[in-house]
């Protein structure tokens, strides 16, 4: 059975000299640890504030908190690549659905993308609260999936902002409903011959899709930018975001496992 896993916001375990110490869990995580009835001498997995990965043994649980000792410092596994999803904003729970399921798949980071045909209009006064909600969803999905790293969430960007950040990717895949005759994601990744440590950006439009001008500008953002087809049917934006990540991650893992 895999160990229950918890993320620490700031506490760095390598800097602690005491053999037994209190875990600085969030209020929600500490409550969860008690709800699932963790007991002394059970082992749990901890990813600390610096991203280090530890197996810890619970020594005691009382009103003062949860106290543990370090059983071992583990090497965090790495895929050897990063996938960043630039997802067009969608109404209702659609955007949150993408965040949750793409996190479970193993996406490294998200950038909420604001484009011409976005139905959703973000209130500047509520962006901070909205991003905090999205980070909570990502964190919960990372815990559920047993990840050792919480995916990053960038601030919402318009197309101009995306053009700048996309320039540093090793491969940019633009999923466009009008590009059905373009190469598949699998073929595009194979054609790119990526090296270890590659950063792959996937760009998915909102409900209304991208305009021709936006696609042209995205393609010009990076010499590695390519149109990619998700098949002969038109997918909803949330479906496209999840499917494109699943296809890319599957092919990348196959390639880097060889």
XYZ file of N, CA and C in Angstrom:
774
model
N 0.841 -1.197 0.000
C 0.000 0.000 0.000
C 0.876 1.246 0.000
N 0.570 2.227 -0.845
C 1.365 3.449 -0.900
C 1.122 4.281 0.352
N 2.088 5.107 0.688
C 2.006 5.923 1.888
C 1.086 7.127 1.658
N 0.386 7.531 2.706
C -0.335 8.788 2.634
C 0.679 9.907 2.429
N 0.318 10.891 1.624
C 1.261 11.912 1.196
C 0.771 13.300 1.586
N 1.701 14.117 2.110
C 1.364 15.472 2.529
C 2.411 16.449 1.998
N 1.957 17.652 1.645
C 2.839 18.707 1.172
C 2.966 19.787 2.245
N 4.191 20.262 2.465
C 4.446 21.353 3.395
C 4.669 22.637 2.606
N 4.091 23.728 3.072
C 4.222 24.988 2.344
C 5.595 25.613 2.527
N 6.109 25.620 3.757
C 7.361 26.326 4.028
C 8.386 25.496 4.787
N 7.967 24.610 5.648
C 8.903 23.871 6.505
C 9.884 23.046 5.667
N 11.186 23.172 5.967
C 12.252 22.450 5.265
C 12.857 21.440 6.240
N 12.640 20.168 5.975
C 13.011 19.144 6.945
C 14.518 18.981 7.095
N 15.284 19.232 6.043
C 16.735 19.057 6.125
C 17.383 20.057 7.076
N 16.673 21.118 7.416
C 17.230 22.129 8.320
C 16.882 21.865 9.787
N 16.133 20.795 10.057
C 15.693 20.487 11.420
C 16.683 19.536 12.071
N 17.160 19.904 13.248
C 18.156 19.079 13.955
C 17.519 18.133 14.972
N 16.307 18.444 15.426
C 15.661 17.578 16.421
C 15.279 16.243 15.799
N 15.456 15.186 16.558
C 15.104 13.855 16.046
C 13.595 13.725 15.874
N 12.837 14.294 16.805
C 11.383 14.288 16.725
C 10.919 15.744 16.675
N 10.057 16.064 15.729
C 9.640 17.452 15.549
C 8.185 17.500 15.070
N 7.603 18.679 15.210
C 6.209 18.876 14.807
C 6.141 19.215 13.330
N 5.277 18.513 12.613
C 5.048 18.827 11.206
C 4.193 20.086 11.101
N 4.599 21.009 10.250
C 3.832 22.246 10.036
C 2.865 22.036 8.877
N 1.857 21.216 9.133
C 0.832 20.940 8.136
C -0.179 22.079 8.090
N -0.824 22.234 6.944
C -1.927 23.177 6.876
C -3.044 22.663 7.783
N -3.917 23.565 8.173
C -5.042 23.172 9.034
C -5.876 22.073 8.378
N -6.070 22.196 7.068
C -6.861 21.206 6.343
C -6.167 19.846 6.337
N -4.841 19.838 6.122
C -4.112 18.573 6.068
C -4.037 17.909 7.440
N -3.868 18.724 8.474
C -3.818 18.145 9.816
C -5.168 17.521 10.180
N -6.241 18.196 9.806
C -7.569 17.630 10.038
C -7.740 16.339 9.260
N -7.250 16.319 8.009
C -7.365 15.122 7.181
C -6.593 13.956 7.806
N -5.405 14.241 8.331
C -4.595 13.188 8.955
C -5.322 12.542 10.126
N -6.103 13.333 10.834
C -6.847 12.788 11.971
C -8.113 12.060 11.507
N -8.721 12.572 10.447
C -9.929 11.929 9.916
C -9.615 10.526 9.411
N -8.469 10.349 8.750
C -8.118 9.027 8.228
C -7.491 8.138 9.296
N -7.447 8.654 10.512
C -7.041 7.885 11.696
C -5.605 7.363 11.594
N -4.707 8.252 11.196
C -3.294 7.897 11.272
C -2.920 7.693 12.733
N -1.994 6.773 12.974
C -1.635 6.420 14.349
C -0.119 6.463 14.519
N 0.347 6.569 15.768
C 1.784 6.513 16.022
C 2.411 5.259 15.423
N 3.628 5.447 14.902
C 4.465 4.418 14.271
C 4.090 4.139 12.814
N 3.005 4.747 12.320
C 2.722 4.659 10.891
C 3.685 5.561 10.129
N 3.952 5.196 8.882
C 4.838 5.980 8.030
C 4.019 6.776 7.016
N 4.462 7.995 6.754
C 3.814 8.862 5.773
C 4.874 9.475 4.868
N 4.466 9.911 3.693
C 5.373 10.581 2.755
C 5.176 12.092 2.886
N 6.288 12.814 2.914
C 6.258 14.262 3.073
C 7.072 14.907 1.953
N 6.488 15.869 1.272
C 7.236 16.715 0.342
C 7.313 18.074 1.009
N 8.537 18.496 1.354
C 8.663 19.708 2.171
C 8.674 20.978 1.325
N 8.895 22.104 1.996
C 8.816 23.390 1.327
C 9.863 23.619 0.266
N 10.939 22.827 0.282
C 11.977 22.952 -0.747
C 11.815 21.923 -1.859
N 10.755 21.098 -1.753
C 10.517 20.071 -2.762
C 11.215 18.755 -2.468
N 11.914 18.654 -1.314
C 12.558 17.391 -0.947
C 11.511 16.372 -0.503
N 11.865 15.109 -0.671
C 10.915 14.001 -0.494
C 11.403 13.122 0.654
N 10.567 12.946 1.688
C 10.946 12.191 2.876
C 9.881 11.156 3.230
N 10.351 10.058 3.810
C 9.451 9.129 4.490
C 9.617 9.383 5.984
N 8.511 9.675 6.655
C 8.556 10.006 8.074
C 7.722 9.011 8.884
N 8.132 8.830 10.135
C 7.372 7.978 11.049
C 6.667 8.848 12.074
N 5.381 8.617 12.260
C 4.630 9.364 13.263
C 5.023 8.859 14.652
N 5.458 9.766 15.491
C 5.855 9.397 16.848
C 4.736 9.633 17.857
N 4.018 10.737 17.646
C 2.849 10.968 18.513
C 1.927 11.969 17.851
N 0.645 11.912 18.232
C -0.378 12.849 17.782
C -1.167 13.289 19.004
N -1.155 14.592 19.260
C -1.890 15.106 20.417
C -2.432 16.491 20.083
N -2.901 17.189 21.105
C -3.490 18.508 20.881
C -2.474 19.516 20.357
N -1.182 19.256 20.563
C -0.143 20.178 20.099
C 0.180 19.981 18.625
N -0.222 18.842 18.068
C 0.051 18.601 16.656
C 0.495 17.174 16.375
N 1.068 16.993 15.187
C 1.565 15.684 14.761
C 3.084 15.745 14.752
N 3.695 14.857 15.531
C 5.146 14.850 15.683
C 5.725 13.607 15.004
N 6.798 13.818 14.255
C 7.366 12.737 13.447
C 8.883 12.700 13.585
N 9.455 11.615 13.102
C 10.899 11.512 12.900
C 11.122 11.126 11.442
N 12.296 11.425 10.929
C 12.594 11.109 9.535
C 13.091 9.661 9.435
N 12.384 8.855 8.656
C 12.800 7.470 8.433
C 13.850 7.396 7.332
N 13.617 8.141 6.239
C 14.595 8.195 5.159
C 14.324 9.368 4.231
N 15.402 9.842 3.625
C 15.326 10.910 2.625
C 15.362 10.224 1.271
N 14.317 10.400 0.487
C 14.166 9.660 -0.759
C 14.531 10.517 -1.960
N 14.973 9.873 -3.016
C 15.195 10.570 -4.278
C 13.865 10.689 -5.008
N 13.508 11.896 -5.364
C 12.252 12.113 -6.073
C 12.388 11.669 -7.520
N 11.503 10.794 -7.989
C 11.575 10.364 -9.384
C 11.268 11.516 -10.330
N 11.843 11.485 -11.517
C 11.630 12.539 -12.496
C 11.340 11.931 -13.858
N 10.395 12.541 -14.598
C 10.078 12.071 -15.942
C 11.163 12.417 -16.947
N 11.960 13.457 -16.648
C 12.971 13.893 -17.598
C 12.454 14.923 -18.580
N 11.248 15.435 -18.340
C 10.663 16.456 -19.211
C 9.574 17.191 -18.434
N 9.116 18.297 -18.982
C 8.013 19.050 -18.393
C 6.954 19.315 -19.451
N 5.698 19.226 -19.054
C 4.582 19.585 -19.927
C 3.835 20.742 -19.271
N 3.747 21.843 -19.987
C 3.041 23.039 -19.496
C 1.800 23.244 -20.353
N 0.645 23.302 -19.708
C -0.612 23.479 -20.440
C -1.066 24.931 -20.381
N -1.159 25.553 -21.550
C -1.758 26.872 -21.693
C -3.222 26.628 -22.065
N -4.095 26.752 -21.089
C -5.498 26.392 -21.277
C -6.372 27.627 -21.355
N -7.123 27.749 -22.464
C -8.065 28.848 -22.591
C -9.099 28.811 -21.486
N -9.401 29.967 -20.915
C -10.385 30.037 -19.838
C -11.755 29.582 -20.330
N -12.438 28.841 -19.494
C -13.762 28.318 -19.840
C -14.727 28.618 -18.704
N -15.994 28.648 -19.025
C -17.002 29.017 -18.028
C -17.347 27.847 -17.115
N -17.988 28.183 -16.004
C -18.433 27.163 -15.059
C -17.267 26.401 -14.459
N -17.453 25.096 -14.339
C -16.431 24.249 -13.723
C -15.497 23.633 -14.760
N -15.627 24.023 -16.017
C -14.836 23.381 -17.068
C -13.342 23.590 -16.879
N -12.951 24.806 -16.559
C -11.527 25.076 -16.362
C -10.992 24.286 -15.167
N -11.778 24.225 -14.104
C -11.359 23.478 -12.916
C -11.254 21.989 -13.213
N -12.113 21.482 -14.079
C -12.033 20.080 -14.486
C -10.707 19.789 -15.164
N -10.278 20.697 -16.034
C -8.985 20.522 -16.703
C -7.852 20.517 -15.685
N -7.862 21.467 -14.759
C -6.810 21.539 -13.750
C -6.718 20.234 -12.955
N -7.852 19.723 -12.549
C -7.872 18.520 -11.719
C -7.344 17.309 -12.480
N -7.885 17.057 -13.652
C -7.527 15.823 -14.358
C -6.150 15.903 -15.020
N -5.756 17.080 -15.488
C -4.417 17.203 -16.065
C -3.349 17.093 -14.982
N -3.659 17.542 -13.774
C -2.739 17.339 -12.643
C -2.565 15.850 -12.374
N -3.664 15.119 -12.338
C -3.590 13.672 -12.114
C -2.730 12.988 -13.172
N -2.783 13.484 -14.393
C -2.008 12.888 -15.483
C -0.515 13.138 -15.337
N -0.140 14.279 -14.723
C 1.269 14.568 -14.531
C 1.768 15.840 -15.189
N 0.865 16.765 -15.509
C 1.282 18.044 -16.076
C 2.107 18.809 -15.046
N 3.142 19.489 -15.511
C 4.061 20.192 -14.608
C 3.576 21.579 -14.206
N 2.861 22.255 -15.102
C 2.444 23.625 -14.825
C 1.262 24.007 -15.708
N 0.529 25.013 -15.244
C -0.621 25.530 -15.985
C -0.489 27.035 -16.165
N -0.948 27.514 -17.310
C -1.073 28.955 -17.552
C -2.494 29.213 -18.042
N -3.330 29.898 -17.240
C -4.668 30.265 -17.715
C -4.523 31.275 -18.859
N -5.157 30.981 -19.984
C -4.959 31.784 -21.190
C -6.215 32.572 -21.542
N -6.038 33.876 -21.689
C -7.146 34.762 -22.054
C -6.990 35.131 -23.528
N -7.960 34.750 -24.332
C -7.891 35.050 -25.763
C -9.163 35.768 -26.220
N -9.192 36.136 -27.471
C -10.248 36.987 -28.020
C -11.645 36.411 -27.808
N -11.790 35.093 -27.955
C -13.121 34.490 -27.923
C -13.483 33.863 -26.570
N -12.741 34.197 -25.542
C -13.075 33.691 -24.210
C -14.437 34.206 -23.770
N -15.274 33.300 -23.326
C -16.574 33.680 -22.793
C -16.404 34.281 -21.399
N -15.466 33.726 -20.642
C -15.223 34.177 -19.273
C -14.442 35.487 -19.287
N -14.892 36.442 -18.507
C -14.190 37.704 -18.326
C -13.777 37.800 -16.858
N -12.478 37.746 -16.597
C -12.003 37.786 -15.220
C -12.082 39.199 -14.660
N -12.671 39.296 -13.476
C -12.695 40.556 -12.757
C -11.320 40.753 -12.124
N -10.591 41.831 -12.473
C -9.242 42.040 -11.922
C -9.206 41.995 -10.397
N -10.296 42.404 -9.755
C -10.328 42.409 -8.292
C -10.453 41.003 -7.716
N -10.856 40.053 -8.550
C -11.088 38.696 -8.050
C -10.059 37.681 -8.568
N -9.078 38.147 -9.326
C -8.101 37.231 -9.908
C -7.324 36.485 -8.826
N -6.898 37.213 -7.790
C -6.114 36.590 -6.716
C -6.901 35.469 -6.035
N -8.164 35.737 -5.711
C -9.002 34.725 -5.055
C -9.264 33.554 -5.988
N -9.459 33.847 -7.276
C -9.701 32.789 -8.249
C -8.478 31.882 -8.373
N -7.287 32.477 -8.435
C -6.059 31.687 -8.543
C -5.830 30.839 -7.292
N -6.194 31.398 -6.130
C -6.044 30.633 -4.891
C -6.962 29.415 -4.900
N -8.174 29.569 -5.410
C -9.083 28.424 -5.532
C -8.500 27.388 -6.491
N -7.970 27.851 -7.616
C -7.386 26.929 -8.588
C -6.194 26.182 -7.987
N -5.376 26.871 -7.203
C -4.218 26.210 -6.575
C -4.676 25.152 -5.569
N -5.766 25.429 -4.878
C -6.314 24.441 -3.939
C -6.773 23.189 -4.687
N -7.407 23.376 -5.834
C -7.857 22.244 -6.648
C -6.658 21.440 -7.142
N -5.627 22.115 -7.607
C -4.420 21.442 -8.096
C -3.745 20.668 -6.963
N -3.650 21.287 -5.806
C -3.024 20.647 -4.649
C -3.769 19.371 -4.268
N -5.095 19.453 -4.218
C -5.887 18.277 -3.871
C -5.720 17.160 -4.886
N -5.676 17.517 -6.164
C -5.496 16.508 -7.207
C -4.112 15.880 -7.142
N -3.110 16.678 -6.803
C -1.742 16.153 -6.680
C -1.645 15.150 -5.536
N -2.310 15.453 -4.430
C -2.318 14.521 -3.299
C -3.044 13.235 -3.666
N -4.201 13.371 -4.306
C -4.990 12.195 -4.680
C -4.219 11.299 -5.632
N -3.446 11.908 -6.541
C -2.722 11.138 -7.552
C -1.392 10.601 -7.044
N -1.005 10.973 -5.829
C 0.264 10.496 -5.296
C 1.473 11.145 -5.941
N 1.339 12.393 -6.364
C 2.465 13.087 -6.983
C 3.460 13.524 -5.914
N 4.689 13.775 -6.346
C 5.689 14.274 -5.403
C 5.953 15.757 -5.637
N 5.181 16.368 -6.501
C 5.322 17.802 -6.755
C 3.973 18.381 -7.167
N 3.649 19.529 -6.595
C 2.415 20.212 -6.974
C 2.681 21.033 -8.225
N 1.911 20.850 -9.281
C 2.119 21.663 -10.487
C 1.994 23.159 -10.198
N 2.798 23.936 -10.900
C 2.734 25.384 -10.755
C 1.502 25.929 -11.477
N 1.010 27.042 -10.998
C -0.060 27.768 -11.672
C 0.399 29.192 -11.900
N 0.546 29.581 -13.164
C 0.938 30.940 -13.471
C -0.249 31.883 -13.399
N 0.045 33.151 -13.400
C -1.012 34.155 -13.461
C -1.680 34.100 -14.836
N -2.961 34.436 -14.922
C -3.625 34.461 -16.231
C -2.882 35.368 -17.205
N -2.704 34.889 -18.429
C -1.982 35.648 -19.451
C -2.863 35.848 -20.678
N -2.722 36.998 -21.320
C -3.345 37.175 -22.626
C -2.406 36.622 -23.696
N -2.799 36.697 -24.931
C -1.986 36.126 -26.004
C -0.601 36.773 -26.054
N -0.527 38.077 -25.851
C 0.771 38.754 -25.884
C 1.705 38.199 -24.811
N 1.183 37.988 -23.604
C 2.001 37.423 -22.538
C 2.424 36.004 -22.834
N 1.518 35.237 -23.441
C 1.827 33.846 -23.785
C 2.932 33.765 -24.832
N 2.920 34.694 -25.778
C 3.940 34.671 -26.829
C 5.329 34.772 -26.229
N 5.476 35.584 -25.216
C 6.771 35.759 -24.582
C 7.218 34.499 -23.843
N 6.323 33.918 -23.051
C 6.716 32.740 -22.267
C 6.863 31.490 -23.132
N 6.123 31.406 -24.245
C 6.238 30.243 -25.128
C 7.573 30.200 -25.854
N 8.238 31.333 -25.963
C 9.493 31.388 -26.727
C 10.584 30.519 -26.117
N 10.474 30.200 -24.828
C 11.508 29.401 -24.179
C 11.257 27.906 -24.186
N 10.133 27.458 -24.755
C 9.813 26.023 -24.783
C 10.607 25.304 -25.874
N 10.843 24.011 -25.674
C 11.539 23.204 -26.683
C 10.583 22.717 -27.766
N 9.299 22.677 -27.443
C 8.274 22.301 -28.417
C 6.969 22.950 -27.996
N 6.283 23.568 -28.960
C 4.981 24.181 -28.711
C 3.963 23.497 -29.613
N 2.945 22.898 -28.998
C 1.894 22.204 -29.739
C 0.596 22.998 -29.603
N 0.102 23.521 -30.720
C -1.106 24.334 -30.713
C -2.267 23.472 -31.206
N -3.180 23.172 -30.292
C -4.330 22.332 -30.631
C -5.453 23.236 -31.133
N -5.767 23.107 -32.403
C -6.736 23.997 -33.062
C -7.749 23.146 -33.803
N -9.015 23.442 -33.589
C -10.059 22.612 -34.189
C -10.062 22.669 -35.716
N -9.438 23.672 -36.287
C -9.378 23.776 -37.739
C -8.099 23.161 -38.324
N -7.367 22.448 -37.461
C -6.101 21.850 -37.906
C -6.194 20.332 -37.958
N -7.349 19.816 -38.367
C -7.558 18.369 -38.357
C -6.615 17.626 -39.292
N -6.102 18.316 -40.313
C -5.187 17.658 -41.245
C -3.724 17.772 -40.804
N -3.495 18.418 -39.658
C -2.126 18.550 -39.147
C -1.663 17.220 -38.549
N -0.376 17.137 -38.221
C 0.147 15.906 -37.631
C -0.415 15.698 -36.232
N -0.438 14.461 -35.812
C -0.922 14.130 -34.475
C 0.105 14.598 -33.438
N -0.307 14.633 -32.182
C 0.612 14.994 -31.102
C 1.764 13.999 -31.048
N 1.452 12.733 -31.197
C 2.502 11.699 -31.181
C 3.534 11.957 -32.282
N 3.057 12.228 -33.497
C 3.961 12.464 -34.616
C 4.778 13.737 -34.412
N 4.142 14.766 -33.854
C 4.839 16.028 -33.625
C 5.961 15.862 -32.602
N 5.714 15.073 -31.569
C 6.745 14.826 -30.557
C 7.876 14.003 -31.154
N 7.542 12.981 -31.931
C 8.577 12.165 -32.573
C 9.429 13.015 -33.511
N 8.780 13.910 -34.226
C 9.485 14.754 -35.197
C 10.438 15.728 -34.514
N 10.128 16.090 -33.264
C 10.940 17.088 -32.555
C 12.246 16.531 -32.012
N 12.341 15.211 -31.808
C 13.569 14.572 -31.290
C 14.055 15.297 -30.029
N 13.237 15.313 -29.012
C 13.526 16.071 -27.799
C 14.602 15.417 -26.940
N 15.384 16.232 -26.272
C 16.419 15.743 -25.354
C 15.884 15.747 -23.922
N 16.613 15.093 -23.009
C 16.222 15.067 -21.608
C 16.130 16.489 -21.058
N 15.119 16.718 -20.233
C 14.897 18.047 -19.675
C 14.052 18.943 -20.553
N 13.486 18.394 -21.612
C 12.701 19.198 -22.559
C 11.459 19.787 -21.900
N 11.112 20.987 -22.355
C 9.893 21.664 -21.914
C 8.930 21.708 -23.097
N 7.780 21.042 -22.932
C 6.781 20.967 -23.997
C 5.567 21.783 -23.575
N 5.204 22.754 -24.380
C 4.029 23.586 -24.106
C 2.881 23.150 -24.997
N 1.710 22.940 -24.395
C 0.494 22.600 -25.131
C -0.468 23.778 -24.995
N -0.987 24.242 -26.119
C -1.853 25.424 -26.125
C -3.242 25.018 -26.607
N -4.245 25.272 -25.770
C -5.637 24.904 -26.083
C -6.511 26.143 -25.937
N -7.350 26.393 -26.914
C -8.192 27.581 -26.908
C -9.426 27.444 -26.037
N -10.204 28.521 -25.911
C -11.438 28.526 -25.116
C -12.592 27.910 -25.892
N -13.813 28.056 -25.363
C -14.974 27.484 -26.045
C -15.104 27.946 -27.496
N -14.792 29.194 -27.755
C -14.937 29.720 -29.103
C -13.739 29.463 -30.004
N -12.716 28.831 -29.484
C -11.523 28.548 -30.265
C -10.660 29.782 -30.473
N -9.533 29.600 -31.147
C -8.648 30.710 -31.479
C -9.069 31.338 -32.797
N -8.780 32.609 -32.954
C -8.957 33.257 -34.248
C -7.756 32.918 -35.137
N -7.915 33.141 -36.446
C -6.802 32.886 -37.369
C -5.584 33.717 -36.990
N -5.805 34.956 -36.610
C -4.700 35.839 -36.249
C -3.968 35.328 -35.016
N -4.720 34.862 -34.031
C -4.083 34.339 -32.816
C -3.241 33.109 -33.130
N -3.745 32.233 -33.977
C -2.986 31.044 -34.351
C -1.696 31.438 -35.058
N -1.787 32.399 -35.964
C -0.586 32.853 -36.682
C 0.452 33.410 -35.716
N -0.004 34.164 -34.744
C 0.928 34.741 -33.762
C 1.527 33.680 -32.855
N 0.723 32.703 -32.466
C 1.244 31.605 -31.637
C 2.288 30.794 -32.395
N 2.035 30.534 -33.656
C 2.996 29.800 -34.472
C 4.308 30.565 -34.624
N 4.225 31.880 -34.637
C 5.424 32.702 -34.799
C 6.190 32.894 -33.488
N 5.623 32.413 -32.379
C 6.239 32.644 -31.073
C 7.510 31.838 -30.864
N 7.663 30.755 -31.625
C 8.760 29.823 -31.375
C 9.001 29.020 -32.656
N 10.255 28.817 -33.014
C 10.568 28.047 -34.226
C 10.072 26.608 -34.125
N 9.846 26.152 -32.896
C 9.390 24.769 -32.689
C 7.878 24.659 -32.635
N 7.162 25.757 -32.800
C 5.701 25.732 -32.680
C 5.067 25.017 -33.869
N 4.092 24.141 -33.571
C 3.425 23.361 -34.614
C 1.936 23.251 -34.304
N 1.131 23.176 -35.351
C -0.270 22.824 -35.173
C -0.359 21.321 -34.924
N -1.270 20.932 -34.041
C -1.432 19.516 -33.725
C -2.915 19.165 -33.757
N -3.219 18.019 -34.331
C -4.601 17.566 -34.444
C -4.925 16.570 -33.334
N -6.141 16.678 -32.807
C -6.627 15.720 -31.811
C -7.631 14.753 -32.419
N -7.673 14.696 -33.758
C -8.559 13.745 -34.422
C -9.605 14.417 -35.271
N -10.519 13.632 -35.830
C -11.475 14.140 -36.812
C -12.701 14.814 -36.224
N -12.826 14.848 -34.905
C -14.004 15.471 -34.301
C -13.606 16.726 -33.538
N -14.574 17.624 -33.334
C -14.324 18.848 -32.579
C -14.622 18.584 -31.106
N -13.619 18.787 -30.265
C -13.745 18.504 -28.837
C -14.085 19.768 -28.059
N -14.778 19.598 -26.948
C -14.962 20.703 -26.019
C -13.594 21.134 -25.494
N -13.498 22.383 -25.053
C -12.198 22.874 -24.611
C -11.629 22.066 -23.451
N -12.494 21.672 -22.489
C -11.985 20.897 -21.352
C -11.552 19.497 -21.778
N -12.269 18.922 -22.748
C -11.868 17.611 -23.270
C -10.543 17.714 -24.008
N -10.399 18.755 -24.819
C -9.166 18.948 -25.582
C -7.966 19.130 -24.655
N -8.145 19.889 -23.575
C -7.047 20.103 -22.645
C -6.570 18.804 -22.012
N -7.507 17.992 -21.579
C -7.154 16.733 -20.910
C -6.584 15.721 -21.902
N -7.239 15.567 -23.051
C -6.799 14.587 -24.049
C -5.417 14.933 -24.594
N -5.190 16.196 -24.906
C -3.882 16.586 -25.447
C -2.757 16.294 -24.459
N -3.003 16.557 -23.186
C -1.981 16.266 -22.167
C -1.749 14.761 -22.030
N -2.835 13.987 -22.054
C -2.701 12.533 -21.933
C -1.889 11.963 -23.096
N -2.178 12.418 -24.314
C -1.461 11.923 -25.488
C 0.009 12.313 -25.444
N 0.280 13.569 -25.074
C 1.667 14.041 -25.033
C 2.462 13.325 -23.954
N 1.886 13.194 -22.772
C 2.604 12.552 -21.671
C 2.875 11.083 -21.967
N 1.906 10.413 -22.575
C 2.108 9.002 -22.920
C 3.287 8.850 -23.882
N 3.304 9.671 -24.929
C 4.378 9.545 -25.921
C 5.730 9.961 -25.350
N 5.757 11.011 -24.549
C 7.007 11.448 -23.941
C 7.571 10.382 -23.016
N 6.706 9.760 -22.228
C 7.181 8.718 -21.308
C 7.689 7.507 -22.074
N 7.035 7.166 -23.164
C 7.533 6.073 -24.003
C 8.923 6.403 -24.535
N 9.086 7.627 -25.028
C 10.360 8.022 -25.611
C 11.488 8.078 -24.621
N 11.220 8.591 -23.411
C 12.286 8.742 -22.427
C 12.527 7.472 -21.632
N 11.654 6.474 -21.761
C 11.872 5.184 -21.115
C 12.762 4.269 -21.941
N 12.963 4.625 -23.200
C 13.746 3.746 -24.087
C 15.209 3.764 -23.705
